[in-house]
mmCIF file of C-alpha atoms in Angstrom:
data_model
loop_
_atom_site.group_PDB
_atom_site.id
_atom_site.type_symbol
_atom_site.label_atom_id
_atom_site.label_comp_id
_atom_site.label_asym_id
_atom_site.label_seq_id
_atom_site.Cartn_x
_atom_site.Cartn_y
_atom_site.Cartn_z
ATOM 1 C CA MET Z 1 -26.331 39.843 34.121
ATOM 2 C CA LYS Z 2 -28.323 37.125 35.919
ATOM 3 C CA GLU Z 3 -30.078 39.555 38.265
ATOM 4 C CA GLN Z 4 -31.322 41.551 35.286
ATOM 5 C CA PHE Z 5 -33.449 38.619 34.079
ATOM 6 C CA LEU Z 6 -36.616 37.140 35.551
ATOM 7 C CA LEU Z 7 -35.472 33.521 35.548
ATOM 8 C CA LYS Z 8 -35.847 31.465 38.721
ATOM 9 C CA PRO Z 9 -32.571 31.650 40.663
ATOM 10 C CA ASP Z 10 -32.657 28.009 41.799
ATOM 11 C CA MET Z 11 -32.104 26.455 38.363
ATOM 12 C CA VAL Z 12 -29.388 26.234 35.721
ATOM 13 C CA PHE Z 13 -31.046 27.528 32.569
ATOM 14 C CA LEU Z 14 -29.163 26.383 29.453
ATOM 15 C CA ASN Z 15 -32.126 26.431 27.063
ATOM 16 C CA HIS Z 16 -32.419 30.045 25.959
ATOM 17 C CA GLY Z 17 -32.751 28.780 22.391
ATOM 18 C CA SER Z 18 -36.212 27.287 22.848
ATOM 19 C CA TYR Z 19 -38.217 30.291 24.050
ATOM 20 C CA GLY Z 20 -35.738 32.961 25.096
ATOM 21 C CA ALA Z 21 -35.804 34.888 28.375
ATOM 22 C CA CYS Z 22 -36.794 38.521 28.781
ATOM 23 C CA PRO Z 23 -34.771 41.013 30.856
ATOM 24 C CA ARG Z 24 -36.620 42.600 33.746
ATOM 25 C CA SER Z 25 -36.381 46.129 32.317
ATOM 26 C CA VAL Z 26 -37.698 45.050 28.904
ATOM 27 C CA PHE Z 27 -40.548 43.129 30.503
ATOM 28 C CA GLU Z 28 -41.490 46.257 32.425
ATOM 29 C CA VAL Z 29 -41.698 48.168 29.135
ATOM 30 C CA HIS Z 30 -43.912 45.371 27.815
ATOM 31 C CA GLN Z 31 -46.240 45.652 30.793
ATOM 32 C CA ALA Z 32 -46.314 49.437 30.485
ATOM 33 C CA TRP Z 33 -47.534 49.133 26.876
ATOM 34 C CA GLN Z 34 -50.200 46.669 28.008
ATOM 35 C CA ARG Z 35 -51.384 49.102 30.657
ATOM 36 C CA GLU Z 36 -51.564 51.921 28.095
ATOM 37 C CA LEU Z 37 -53.639 49.730 25.798
ATOM 38 C CA GLU Z 38 -56.078 48.843 28.569
ATOM 39 C CA ALA Z 39 -56.341 52.422 29.835
ATOM 40 C CA GLN Z 40 -57.919 53.581 26.563
ATOM 41 C CA PRO Z 41 -58.250 50.702 24.063
ATOM 42 C CA VAL Z 42 -60.028 52.741 21.371
ATOM 43 C CA GLU Z 43 -57.452 55.500 21.334
ATOM 44 C CA PHE Z 44 -54.567 53.033 21.502
ATOM 45 C CA LEU Z 45 -55.691 50.604 18.802
ATOM 46 C CA SER Z 46 -57.679 52.902 16.506
ATOM 47 C CA ARG Z 47 -55.611 56.072 16.581
ATOM 48 C CA ARG Z 48 -52.131 55.399 17.998
ATOM 49 C CA ALA Z 49 -51.298 51.864 16.871
ATOM 50 C CA PRO Z 50 -50.324 52.588 13.224
ATOM 51 C CA ASP Z 51 -47.736 55.198 14.205
ATOM 52 C CA LEU Z 52 -46.478 53.158 17.161
ATOM 53 C CA LEU Z 53 -45.990 50.083 14.988
ATOM 54 C CA GLN Z 54 -44.246 52.175 12.331
ATOM 55 C CA GLU Z 55 -41.825 53.564 14.928
ATOM 56 C CA ALA Z 56 -41.097 50.086 16.300
ATOM 57 C CA ARG Z 57 -40.574 48.661 12.805
ATOM 58 C CA ALA Z 58 -38.224 51.515 11.936
ATOM 59 C CA HIS Z 59 -36.141 50.778 15.040
ATOM 60 C CA LEU Z 60 -36.026 47.070 14.178
ATOM 61 C CA ALA Z 61 -35.306 47.789 10.504
ATOM 62 C CA ALA Z 62 -32.271 49.893 11.400
ATOM 63 C CA TYR Z 63 -31.018 47.028 13.586
ATOM 64 C CA LEU Z 64 -31.502 44.560 10.710
ATOM 65 C CA GLN Z 65 -30.025 47.005 8.164
ATOM 66 C CA THR Z 66 -33.071 47.341 5.966
ATOM 67 C CA VAL Z 67 -36.035 49.741 5.753
ATOM 68 C CA ALA Z 68 -39.270 49.644 7.721
ATOM 69 C CA ASP Z 69 -41.502 49.070 4.687
ATOM 70 C CA ASN Z 70 -39.760 45.736 4.074
ATOM 71 C CA LEU Z 71 -40.865 44.368 7.474
ATOM 72 C CA VAL Z 72 -44.058 43.329 9.188
ATOM 73 C CA PHE Z 73 -44.411 42.132 12.751
ATOM 74 C CA VAL Z 74 -45.619 38.557 13.260
ATOM 75 C CA SER Z 75 -45.973 36.455 16.385
ATOM 76 C CA ASN Z 76 -43.208 33.927 15.599
ATOM 77 C CA ALA Z 77 -40.982 32.667 12.808
ATOM 78 C CA THR Z 78 -43.268 29.712 12.083
ATOM 79 C CA THR Z 79 -46.041 32.187 11.284
ATOM 80 C CA GLY Z 80 -43.684 34.022 8.959
ATOM 81 C CA VAL Z 81 -42.804 30.808 7.127
ATOM 82 C CA ASN Z 82 -46.487 29.983 6.739
ATOM 83 C CA MET Z 83 -47.319 33.447 5.422
ATOM 84 C CA VAL Z 84 -44.826 32.982 2.602
ATOM 85 C CA ALA Z 85 -45.329 29.276 1.915
ATOM 86 C CA ARG Z 86 -49.124 29.543 1.725
ATOM 87 C CA SER Z 87 -48.925 32.508 -0.652
ATOM 88 C CA LEU Z 88 -46.740 30.898 -3.302
ATOM 89 C CA LYS Z 89 -48.548 29.297 -6.219
ATOM 90 C CA LEU Z 90 -46.877 25.894 -6.388
ATOM 91 C CA GLY Z 91 -47.828 22.911 -8.507
ATOM 92 C CA PRO Z 92 -46.923 19.284 -9.206
ATOM 93 C CA GLN Z 93 -43.830 20.196 -11.218
ATOM 94 C CA ASP Z 94 -42.324 22.342 -8.463
ATOM 95 C CA GLU Z 95 -39.747 21.367 -5.837
ATOM 96 C CA ILE Z 96 -38.935 23.008 -2.510
ATOM 97 C CA LEU Z 97 -35.340 22.285 -1.523
ATOM 98 C CA ALA Z 98 -34.244 22.230 2.125
ATOM 99 C CA THR Z 99 -31.802 20.217 4.249
ATOM 100 C CA ASP Z 100 -32.333 17.443 6.758
ATOM 101 C CA HIS Z 101 -31.485 19.933 9.560
ATOM 102 C CA GLU Z 102 -34.648 22.023 9.327
ATOM 103 C CA TYR Z 103 -37.017 22.844 12.175
ATOM 104 C CA GLY Z 104 -39.886 20.390 12.576
ATOM 105 C CA ALA Z 105 -42.649 22.993 12.222
ATOM 106 C CA VAL Z 106 -41.160 24.169 8.916
ATOM 107 C CA ASP Z 107 -40.899 20.589 7.631
ATOM 108 C CA ARG Z 108 -44.523 20.041 8.569
ATOM 109 C CA THR Z 109 -45.628 23.257 6.879
ATOM 110 C CA TRP Z 110 -44.087 22.248 3.573
ATOM 111 C CA ARG Z 111 -45.311 18.654 3.742
ATOM 112 C CA PHE Z 112 -48.817 19.898 4.500
ATOM 113 C CA LEU Z 113 -48.802 22.265 1.517
ATOM 114 C CA CYS Z 114 -47.225 19.732 -0.811
ATOM 115 C CA GLY Z 115 -50.074 17.378 0.052
ATOM 116 C CA LYS Z 116 -52.475 20.013 -1.241
ATOM 117 C CA THR Z 117 -50.529 21.251 -4.279
ATOM 118 C CA GLY Z 118 -48.655 18.168 -5.502
ATOM 119 C CA ALA Z 119 -45.306 19.941 -5.147
ATOM 120 C CA THR Z 120 -42.330 17.994 -3.751
ATOM 121 C CA TYR Z 121 -40.459 18.852 -0.560
ATOM 122 C CA ILE Z 122 -36.864 17.629 -0.525
ATOM 123 C CA ASN Z 123 -34.646 17.439 2.567
ATOM 124 C CA ARG Z 124 -31.109 17.308 1.207
ATOM 125 C CA PRO Z 125 -28.898 15.260 3.592
ATOM 126 C CA MET Z 126 -26.009 17.402 4.826
ATOM 127 C CA PRO Z 127 -23.571 15.131 6.675
ATOM 128 C CA LEU Z 128 -21.722 15.821 9.906
ATOM 129 C CA PRO Z 129 -19.150 16.969 10.706
ATOM 130 C CA VAL Z 130 -19.296 20.070 8.570
ATOM 131 C CA THR Z 131 -16.032 21.159 6.991
ATOM 132 C CA THR Z 132 -15.973 24.484 5.163
ATOM 133 C CA PRO Z 133 -18.718 26.874 4.062
ATOM 134 C CA ALA Z 134 -17.627 26.462 0.431
ATOM 135 C CA GLU Z 135 -17.958 22.669 0.572
ATOM 136 C CA PHE Z 136 -21.352 23.003 2.241
ATOM 137 C CA VAL Z 137 -22.627 25.292 -0.513
ATOM 138 C CA GLU Z 138 -21.411 22.987 -3.282
ATOM 139 C CA ASN Z 139 -22.923 19.927 -1.614
ATOM 140 C CA PHE Z 140 -26.280 21.627 -1.154
ATOM 141 C CA TRP Z 141 -26.348 23.199 -4.606
ATOM 142 C CA ALA Z 142 -25.715 19.828 -6.269
ATOM 143 C CA ARG Z 143 -29.373 18.971 -5.509
ATOM 144 C CA VAL Z 144 -30.789 22.033 -7.303
ATOM 145 C CA THR Z 145 -32.659 21.057 -10.481
ATOM 146 C CA PRO Z 146 -34.668 22.908 -13.130
ATOM 147 C CA ARG Z 147 -37.743 22.064 -11.030
ATOM 148 C CA THR Z 148 -36.419 23.835 -7.906
ATOM 149 C CA ARG Z 149 -38.780 26.712 -7.262
ATOM 150 C CA VAL Z 150 -38.049 27.546 -3.613
ATOM 151 C CA ILE Z 151 -35.030 27.094 -1.342
ATOM 152 C CA SER Z 152 -36.136 26.979 2.305
ATOM 153 C CA LEU Z 153 -33.301 27.002 4.835
ATOM 154 C CA SER Z 154 -32.580 27.734 8.463
ATOM 155 C CA HIS Z 155 -30.089 30.465 9.255
ATOM 156 C CA ILE Z 156 -29.167 28.683 12.502
ATOM 157 C CA THR Z 157 -30.502 25.146 12.710
ATOM 158 C CA SER Z 158 -32.549 23.963 15.672
ATOM 159 C CA PRO Z 159 -31.381 20.315 16.095
ATOM 160 C CA THR Z 160 -27.706 20.784 15.214
ATOM 161 C CA ALA Z 161 -27.106 24.497 15.984
ATOM 162 C CA LEU Z 162 -25.260 25.151 12.719
ATOM 163 C CA ILE Z 163 -24.966 28.601 11.167
ATOM 164 C CA PHE Z 164 -25.565 27.965 7.484
ATOM 165 C CA PRO Z 165 -23.508 29.913 4.882
ATOM 166 C CA LEU Z 166 -26.511 31.553 3.257
ATOM 167 C CA LYS Z 167 -25.168 34.520 1.340
ATOM 168 C CA GLU Z 168 -23.686 32.487 -1.520
ATOM 169 C CA ILE Z 169 -26.745 30.238 -1.721
ATOM 170 C CA CYS Z 170 -29.029 33.285 -1.912
ATOM 171 C CA ARG Z 171 -26.831 34.801 -4.624
ATOM 172 C CA ARG Z 172 -26.921 31.664 -6.752
ATOM 173 C CA ALA Z 173 -30.647 31.285 -6.226
ATOM 174 C CA ARG Z 174 -31.338 34.847 -7.382
ATOM 175 C CA GLU Z 175 -29.321 34.226 -10.543
ATOM 176 C CA ALA Z 176 -31.249 31.002 -11.170
ATOM 177 C CA GLY Z 177 -34.674 32.579 -10.569
ATOM 178 C CA ILE Z 178 -35.271 30.517 -7.406
ATOM 179 C CA LEU Z 179 -37.007 32.091 -4.422
ATOM 180 C CA THR Z 180 -35.266 31.887 -1.033
ATOM 181 C CA LEU Z 181 -37.097 31.663 2.293
ATOM 182 C CA ILE Z 182 -34.915 31.795 5.401
ATOM 183 C CA ASP Z 183 -36.031 30.675 8.850
ATOM 184 C CA GLY Z 184 -33.994 32.954 11.095
ATOM 185 C CA ALA Z 185 -35.600 31.934 14.386
ATOM 186 C CA HIS Z 186 -32.271 31.828 16.258
ATOM 187 C CA ALA Z 187 -30.364 34.596 14.464
ATOM 188 C CA PRO Z 188 -31.537 38.062 15.636
ATOM 189 C CA GLY Z 189 -29.618 38.996 18.764
ATOM 190 C CA GLN Z 190 -27.150 36.124 18.419
ATOM 191 C CA ILE Z 191 -25.287 36.974 15.209
ATOM 192 C CA PRO Z 192 -25.065 40.234 13.232
ATOM 193 C CA LEU Z 193 -27.744 40.588 10.549
ATOM 194 C CA ASN Z 194 -27.683 42.686 7.407
ATOM 195 C CA LEU Z 195 -30.764 41.589 5.503
ATOM 196 C CA GLU Z 196 -29.997 43.650 2.416
ATOM 197 C CA ASP Z 197 -26.502 42.194 2.146
ATOM 198 C CA LEU Z 198 -27.668 38.633 2.833
ATOM 199 C CA GLY Z 199 -29.843 38.746 -0.265
ATOM 200 C CA ALA Z 200 -32.710 36.450 0.753
ATOM 201 C CA ASP Z 201 -36.087 37.051 -0.856
ATOM 202 C CA PHE Z 202 -37.923 36.310 2.402
ATOM 203 C CA TYR Z 203 -36.520 36.174 5.918
ATOM 204 C CA THR Z 204 -38.430 35.577 9.135
ATOM 205 C CA GLY Z 205 -36.877 35.840 12.569
ATOM 206 C CA ASN Z 206 -37.822 35.779 16.226
ATOM 207 C CA CYS Z 207 -37.151 38.742 18.471
ATOM 208 C CA HIS Z 208 -38.243 36.844 21.587
ATOM 209 C CA LYS Z 209 -35.354 34.378 21.452
ATOM 210 C CA TRP Z 210 -31.793 35.714 21.361
ATOM 211 C CA LEU Z 211 -32.817 39.363 21.171
ATOM 212 C CA SER Z 212 -34.729 38.730 24.427
ATOM 213 C CA ALA Z 213 -37.868 40.675 23.571
ATOM 214 C CA PRO Z 214 -41.195 39.584 25.121
ATOM 215 C CA LYS Z 215 -42.792 36.371 23.841
ATOM 216 C CA GLY Z 216 -44.739 36.761 20.613
ATOM 217 C CA ALA Z 217 -42.437 39.264 18.881
ATOM 218 C CA ALA Z 218 -41.076 38.304 15.476
ATOM 219 C CA PHE Z 219 -40.857 39.713 11.951
ATOM 220 C CA LEU Z 220 -41.199 38.830 8.299
ATOM 221 C CA TYR Z 221 -38.955 40.558 5.761
ATOM 222 C CA ALA Z 222 -39.530 40.591 2.009
ATOM 223 C CA ARG Z 223 -37.536 42.271 -0.726
ATOM 224 C CA PRO Z 224 -39.631 44.939 -2.475
ATOM 225 C CA GLU Z 225 -39.474 43.008 -5.744
ATOM 226 C CA VAL Z 226 -41.286 39.991 -4.252
ATOM 227 C CA GLN Z 227 -43.643 41.615 -1.754
ATOM 228 C CA ASN Z 228 -46.503 41.385 -4.237
ATOM 229 C CA LEU Z 229 -46.310 37.563 -4.023
ATOM 230 C CA ILE Z 230 -47.453 37.517 -0.388
ATOM 231 C CA GLU Z 231 -51.170 37.430 0.333
ATOM 232 C CA PRO Z 232 -52.755 38.553 3.614
ATOM 233 C CA PHE Z 233 -52.551 35.782 6.199
ATOM 234 C CA VAL Z 234 -55.677 37.255 7.765
ATOM 235 C CA VAL Z 235 -57.778 39.553 5.598
ATOM 236 C CA SER Z 236 -58.673 42.585 7.674
ATOM 237 C CA TRP Z 237 -58.894 46.375 7.368
ATOM 238 C CA GLY Z 238 -55.466 46.636 5.749
ATOM 239 C CA TRP Z 239 -56.913 45.072 2.601
ATOM 240 C CA GLU Z 240 -58.544 47.848 0.575
ATOM 241 C CA SER Z 241 -57.353 50.161 3.342
ATOM 242 C CA LEU Z 242 -59.310 53.350 3.940
ATOM 243 C CA MET Z 243 -56.053 54.983 5.053
ATOM 244 C CA PRO Z 244 -53.296 53.308 3.009
ATOM 245 C CA GLY Z 245 -49.756 53.675 4.211
ATOM 246 C CA SER Z 246 -46.548 53.794 2.227
ATOM 247 C CA SER Z 247 -46.415 49.998 1.793
ATOM 248 C CA LEU Z 248 -49.134 47.628 0.605
ATOM 249 C CA PHE Z 249 -47.033 44.816 2.067
ATOM 250 C CA VAL Z 250 -47.422 46.343 5.530
ATOM 251 C CA ASP Z 251 -51.075 47.299 5.006
ATOM 252 C CA TRP Z 252 -52.069 43.802 3.918
ATOM 253 C CA LEU Z 253 -50.109 41.746 6.429
ATOM 254 C CA GLU Z 254 -49.579 43.563 9.700
ATOM 255 C CA TRP Z 255 -53.072 44.502 10.828
ATOM 256 C CA GLN Z 256 -55.057 41.386 11.766
ATOM 257 C CA GLY Z 257 -57.806 42.858 13.913
ATOM 258 C CA THR Z 258 -57.890 43.293 17.670
ATOM 259 C CA ARG Z 259 -54.835 41.821 19.358
ATOM 260 C CA ASP Z 260 -52.183 42.714 21.894
ATOM 261 C CA ILE Z 261 -49.350 44.477 20.029
ATOM 262 C CA SER Z 262 -47.346 45.270 23.160
ATOM 263 C CA ALA Z 263 -44.669 42.639 22.445
ATOM 264 C CA TYR Z 264 -44.010 44.267 19.057
ATOM 265 C CA LEU Z 265 -43.763 47.715 20.619
ATOM 266 C CA SER Z 266 -41.253 46.405 23.172
ATOM 267 C CA VAL Z 267 -38.728 45.238 20.540
ATOM 268 C CA PRO Z 268 -36.896 48.614 20.520
ATOM 269 C CA ALA Z 269 -36.397 48.285 24.288
ATOM 270 C CA ALA Z 270 -34.822 44.849 23.778
ATOM 271 C CA ILE Z 271 -32.482 46.214 21.101
ATOM 272 C CA ASP Z 272 -31.520 49.153 23.327
ATOM 273 C CA PHE Z 273 -30.971 46.842 26.319
ATOM 274 C CA GLN Z 274 -28.442 44.776 24.412
ATOM 275 C CA ARG Z 275 -26.695 47.809 22.968
ATOM 276 C CA SER Z 276 -26.405 49.549 26.327
ATOM 277 C CA ASN Z 277 -24.983 46.364 27.852
ATOM 278 C CA HIS Z 278 -22.428 45.839 25.054
ATOM 279 C CA TRP Z 279 -23.937 42.579 23.874
ATOM 280 C CA ASP Z 280 -21.244 42.103 21.241
ATOM 281 C CA ILE Z 281 -18.714 41.712 24.051
ATOM 282 C CA ILE Z 282 -21.075 39.542 26.098
ATOM 283 C CA GLY Z 283 -21.814 37.357 23.067
ATOM 284 C CA ALA Z 284 -18.101 36.794 22.473
ATOM 285 C CA ALA Z 285 -17.639 35.799 26.126
ATOM 286 C CA CYS Z 286 -20.600 33.407 25.828
ATOM 287 C CA HIS Z 287 -19.077 31.850 22.699
ATOM 288 C CA SER Z 288 -15.760 31.337 24.500
ATOM 289 C CA LEU Z 289 -17.470 29.692 27.478
ATOM 290 C CA LEU Z 290 -19.532 27.511 25.148
ATOM 291 C CA THR Z 291 -16.428 26.422 23.227
ATOM 292 C CA GLN Z 292 -14.649 25.416 26.435
ATOM 293 C CA THR Z 293 -17.703 23.428 27.533
ATOM 294 C CA ARG Z 294 -18.089 21.797 24.132
ATOM 295 C CA ARG Z 295 -14.556 20.474 24.292
ATOM 296 C CA ARG Z 296 -15.028 19.211 27.854
ATOM 297 C CA ILE Z 297 -18.143 17.262 26.850
ATOM 298 C CA GLU Z 298 -16.471 15.882 23.729
ATOM 299 C CA ALA Z 299 -13.563 14.725 25.889
ATOM 300 C CA LEU Z 300 -16.022 13.149 28.316
ATOM 301 C CA THR Z 301 -17.934 11.219 25.651
ATOM 302 C CA GLY Z 302 -15.009 10.528 23.332
ATOM 303 C CA LEU Z 303 -17.269 11.357 20.384
ATOM 304 C CA PRO Z 304 -16.134 13.505 17.447
ATOM 305 C CA PRO Z 305 -17.327 17.107 17.163
ATOM 306 C CA ILE Z 306 -19.819 18.171 14.522
ATOM 307 C CA TYR Z 307 -17.924 21.441 13.982
ATOM 308 C CA PRO Z 308 -14.360 21.875 12.753
ATOM 309 C CA ASN Z 309 -11.907 23.159 15.365
ATOM 310 C CA GLU Z 310 -10.539 25.585 12.788
ATOM 311 C CA GLY Z 311 -13.038 28.234 11.752
ATOM 312 C CA GLU Z 312 -15.544 27.025 14.340
ATOM 313 C CA SER Z 313 -16.991 30.516 14.798
ATOM 314 C CA ASP Z 314 -18.268 30.306 11.214
ATOM 315 C CA TRP Z 315 -20.544 27.471 12.324
ATOM 316 C CA TYR Z 316 -21.844 28.362 15.812
ATOM 317 C CA TRP Z 317 -21.868 31.257 18.249
ATOM 318 C CA GLN Z 318 -23.958 31.053 21.464
ATOM 319 C CA LEU Z 319 -25.799 27.836 20.591
ATOM 320 C CA ALA Z 320 -24.039 24.517 19.999
ATOM 321 C CA ALA Z 321 -24.838 20.818 19.862
ATOM 322 C CA MET Z 322 -22.655 17.927 21.020
ATOM 323 C CA ARG Z 323 -23.031 14.237 20.300
ATOM 324 C CA LEU Z 324 -24.035 11.935 23.124
ATOM 325 C CA PRO Z 325 -23.496 8.170 23.342
ATOM 326 C CA GLN Z 326 -26.409 5.832 22.786
ATOM 327 C CA CYS Z 327 -28.777 6.348 25.696
ATOM 328 C CA ASP Z 328 -32.365 7.251 26.483
ATOM 329 C CA PRO Z 329 -32.327 11.033 25.890
ATOM 330 C CA LYS Z 330 -35.699 11.594 27.560
ATOM 331 C CA ALA Z 331 -34.530 9.790 30.687
ATOM 332 C CA LEU Z 332 -31.313 11.817 30.737
ATOM 333 C CA GLN Z 333 -33.154 15.101 30.271
ATOM 334 C CA LYS Z 334 -35.577 14.224 33.083
ATOM 335 C CA ARG Z 335 -32.785 13.329 35.490
ATOM 336 C CA LEU Z 336 -30.834 16.504 34.651
ATOM 337 C CA TRP Z 337 -33.900 18.479 35.676
ATOM 338 C CA ASP Z 338 -35.123 16.347 38.582
ATOM 339 C CA GLU Z 339 -31.748 15.820 40.240
ATOM 340 C CA TYR Z 340 -29.700 18.857 39.185
ATOM 341 C CA SER Z 341 -32.299 21.517 38.222
ATOM 342 C CA ILE Z 342 -30.652 21.855 34.812
ATOM 343 C CA GLU Z 343 -33.005 22.908 32.012
ATOM 344 C CA ILE Z 344 -31.505 21.797 28.701
ATOM 345 C CA PRO Z 345 -32.797 20.053 25.548
ATOM 346 C CA LEU Z 346 -31.743 16.555 24.525
ATOM 347 C CA ILE Z 347 -32.340 15.988 20.833
ATOM 348 C CA SER Z 348 -32.628 12.869 18.686
ATOM 349 C CA TRP Z 349 -31.769 13.631 15.064
ATOM 350 C CA ASN Z 350 -30.998 11.163 12.265
ATOM 351 C CA ASP Z 351 -30.637 8.298 14.765
ATOM 352 C CA GLN Z 352 -28.091 10.271 16.790
ATOM 353 C CA ASN Z 353 -28.405 11.854 20.236
ATOM 354 C CA PHE Z 354 -27.330 15.427 20.908
ATOM 355 C CA ILE Z 355 -27.274 17.806 23.825
ATOM 356 C CA ARG Z 356 -27.873 21.412 22.740
ATOM 357 C CA ILE Z 357 -26.415 24.139 24.939
ATOM 358 C CA SER Z 358 -27.435 27.788 24.916
ATOM 359 C CA VAL Z 359 -25.122 30.264 26.624
ATOM 360 C CA GLN Z 360 -26.692 33.674 27.161
ATOM 361 C CA GLY Z 361 -25.510 36.729 29.072
ATOM 362 C CA TYR Z 362 -27.033 35.514 32.345
ATOM 363 C CA ASN Z 363 -25.105 32.220 32.291
ATOM 364 C CA THR Z 364 -21.933 31.756 34.331
ATOM 365 C CA ALA Z 365 -19.005 29.364 34.304
ATOM 366 C CA ALA Z 366 -20.601 27.685 37.329
ATOM 367 C CA ASP Z 367 -23.679 26.872 35.235
ATOM 368 C CA LEU Z 368 -21.567 25.057 32.653
ATOM 369 C CA ASP Z 369 -19.492 23.328 35.341
ATOM 370 C CA ALA Z 370 -22.728 22.008 36.859
ATOM 371 C CA LEU Z 371 -23.748 20.532 33.513
ATOM 372 C CA VAL Z 372 -20.426 18.794 32.900
ATOM 373 C CA LEU Z 373 -20.364 17.340 36.416
ATOM 374 C CA ALA Z 374 -23.935 16.107 36.043
ATOM 375 C CA LEU Z 375 -23.116 14.410 32.743
ATOM 376 C CA GLU Z 376 -20.052 12.768 34.298
ATOM 377 C CA ASP Z 377 -22.350 11.336 36.960
ATOM 378 C CA LEU Z 378 -25.319 10.332 34.818
ATOM 379 C CA LEU Z 379 -24.032 9.133 31.458
ATOM 380 C CA PRO Z 380 -22.433 5.854 32.661
ATOM 381 C CA SER Z 381 -25.719 4.660 34.153
ATOM 382 C CA LEU Z 382 -27.862 5.636 31.152
ATOM 383 C CA GLN Z 383 -25.884 4.351 28.216
ATOM 384 C CA ALA Z 384 -27.658 1.641 26.265
#
């Protein structure tokens, strides 16, 4: 698959999780939409855009197992989180419950809003290693109180690459009258998604990461029963629309004035690319290669895994994190790039160092071998 992507051939790219990578054929679709927009901007944006966006949302909705009127396109998952968080009417008696594994931009969003509203943002510590989904749910739910108004969780965490067992948490939250907001930045294209079955009130996900759509393609989902809670992020012509569509949620949120919508319109091409290339089979092969590499690195460092060896596929798929010994992670990351042309994130989380590996369809066994050999060479000289 490597030749089907636009990545530089002279590097080992093991950081798909940060910004994704777009296949050549999908990027060509993206550029074709941009050319159509520029050829006749008035026709494209004034007359064609509503139907084109509806068609793209319908394609994405079928992939996510929901309906098009429950989705709006946004530029990234952080925008989706902000659209929900800024709409909710929170006060000093309210609590937002999360874990200590959440993405930094989401943490900052909630802390910023709590500073304005007096609400309290709580990061529930969830220790490593994880054990079973049931134990995780019970541990997390033990921090729910009568003041809990919102549960804000990652689907797949950024620092620790854990797939959280969300369905049971969403079910309990619905019964308790607590809203759920899920940051699914890493989920679409990596793990199967059925948004109706998952049961979250709000779910935002990136299409430009594991689904490999062009940069700036993401979505916000809301159950019909809670769509009225979300205010326009940017008030534009969709508010008091002269030509209302079938969904006020879509009217209010999706149209934000003149902007390039070509990344949104290219999402169907990304979905079709993965389907035509049997991405379920490729994903399973990536998981197997990642598991082999994880165990090699754990043997190299002698440090315990953060995932259980039994039922490990419940906790990670194509993205995984491994502990590293005490060292300077920035120095290690720089040397991996400077000396070995390996692009990979080194993460400090809760006073621990981790290396986070992404394995996508363009990666080969040789890529992972290069990483392990580089770590064998570099770690002894960098340990504190």
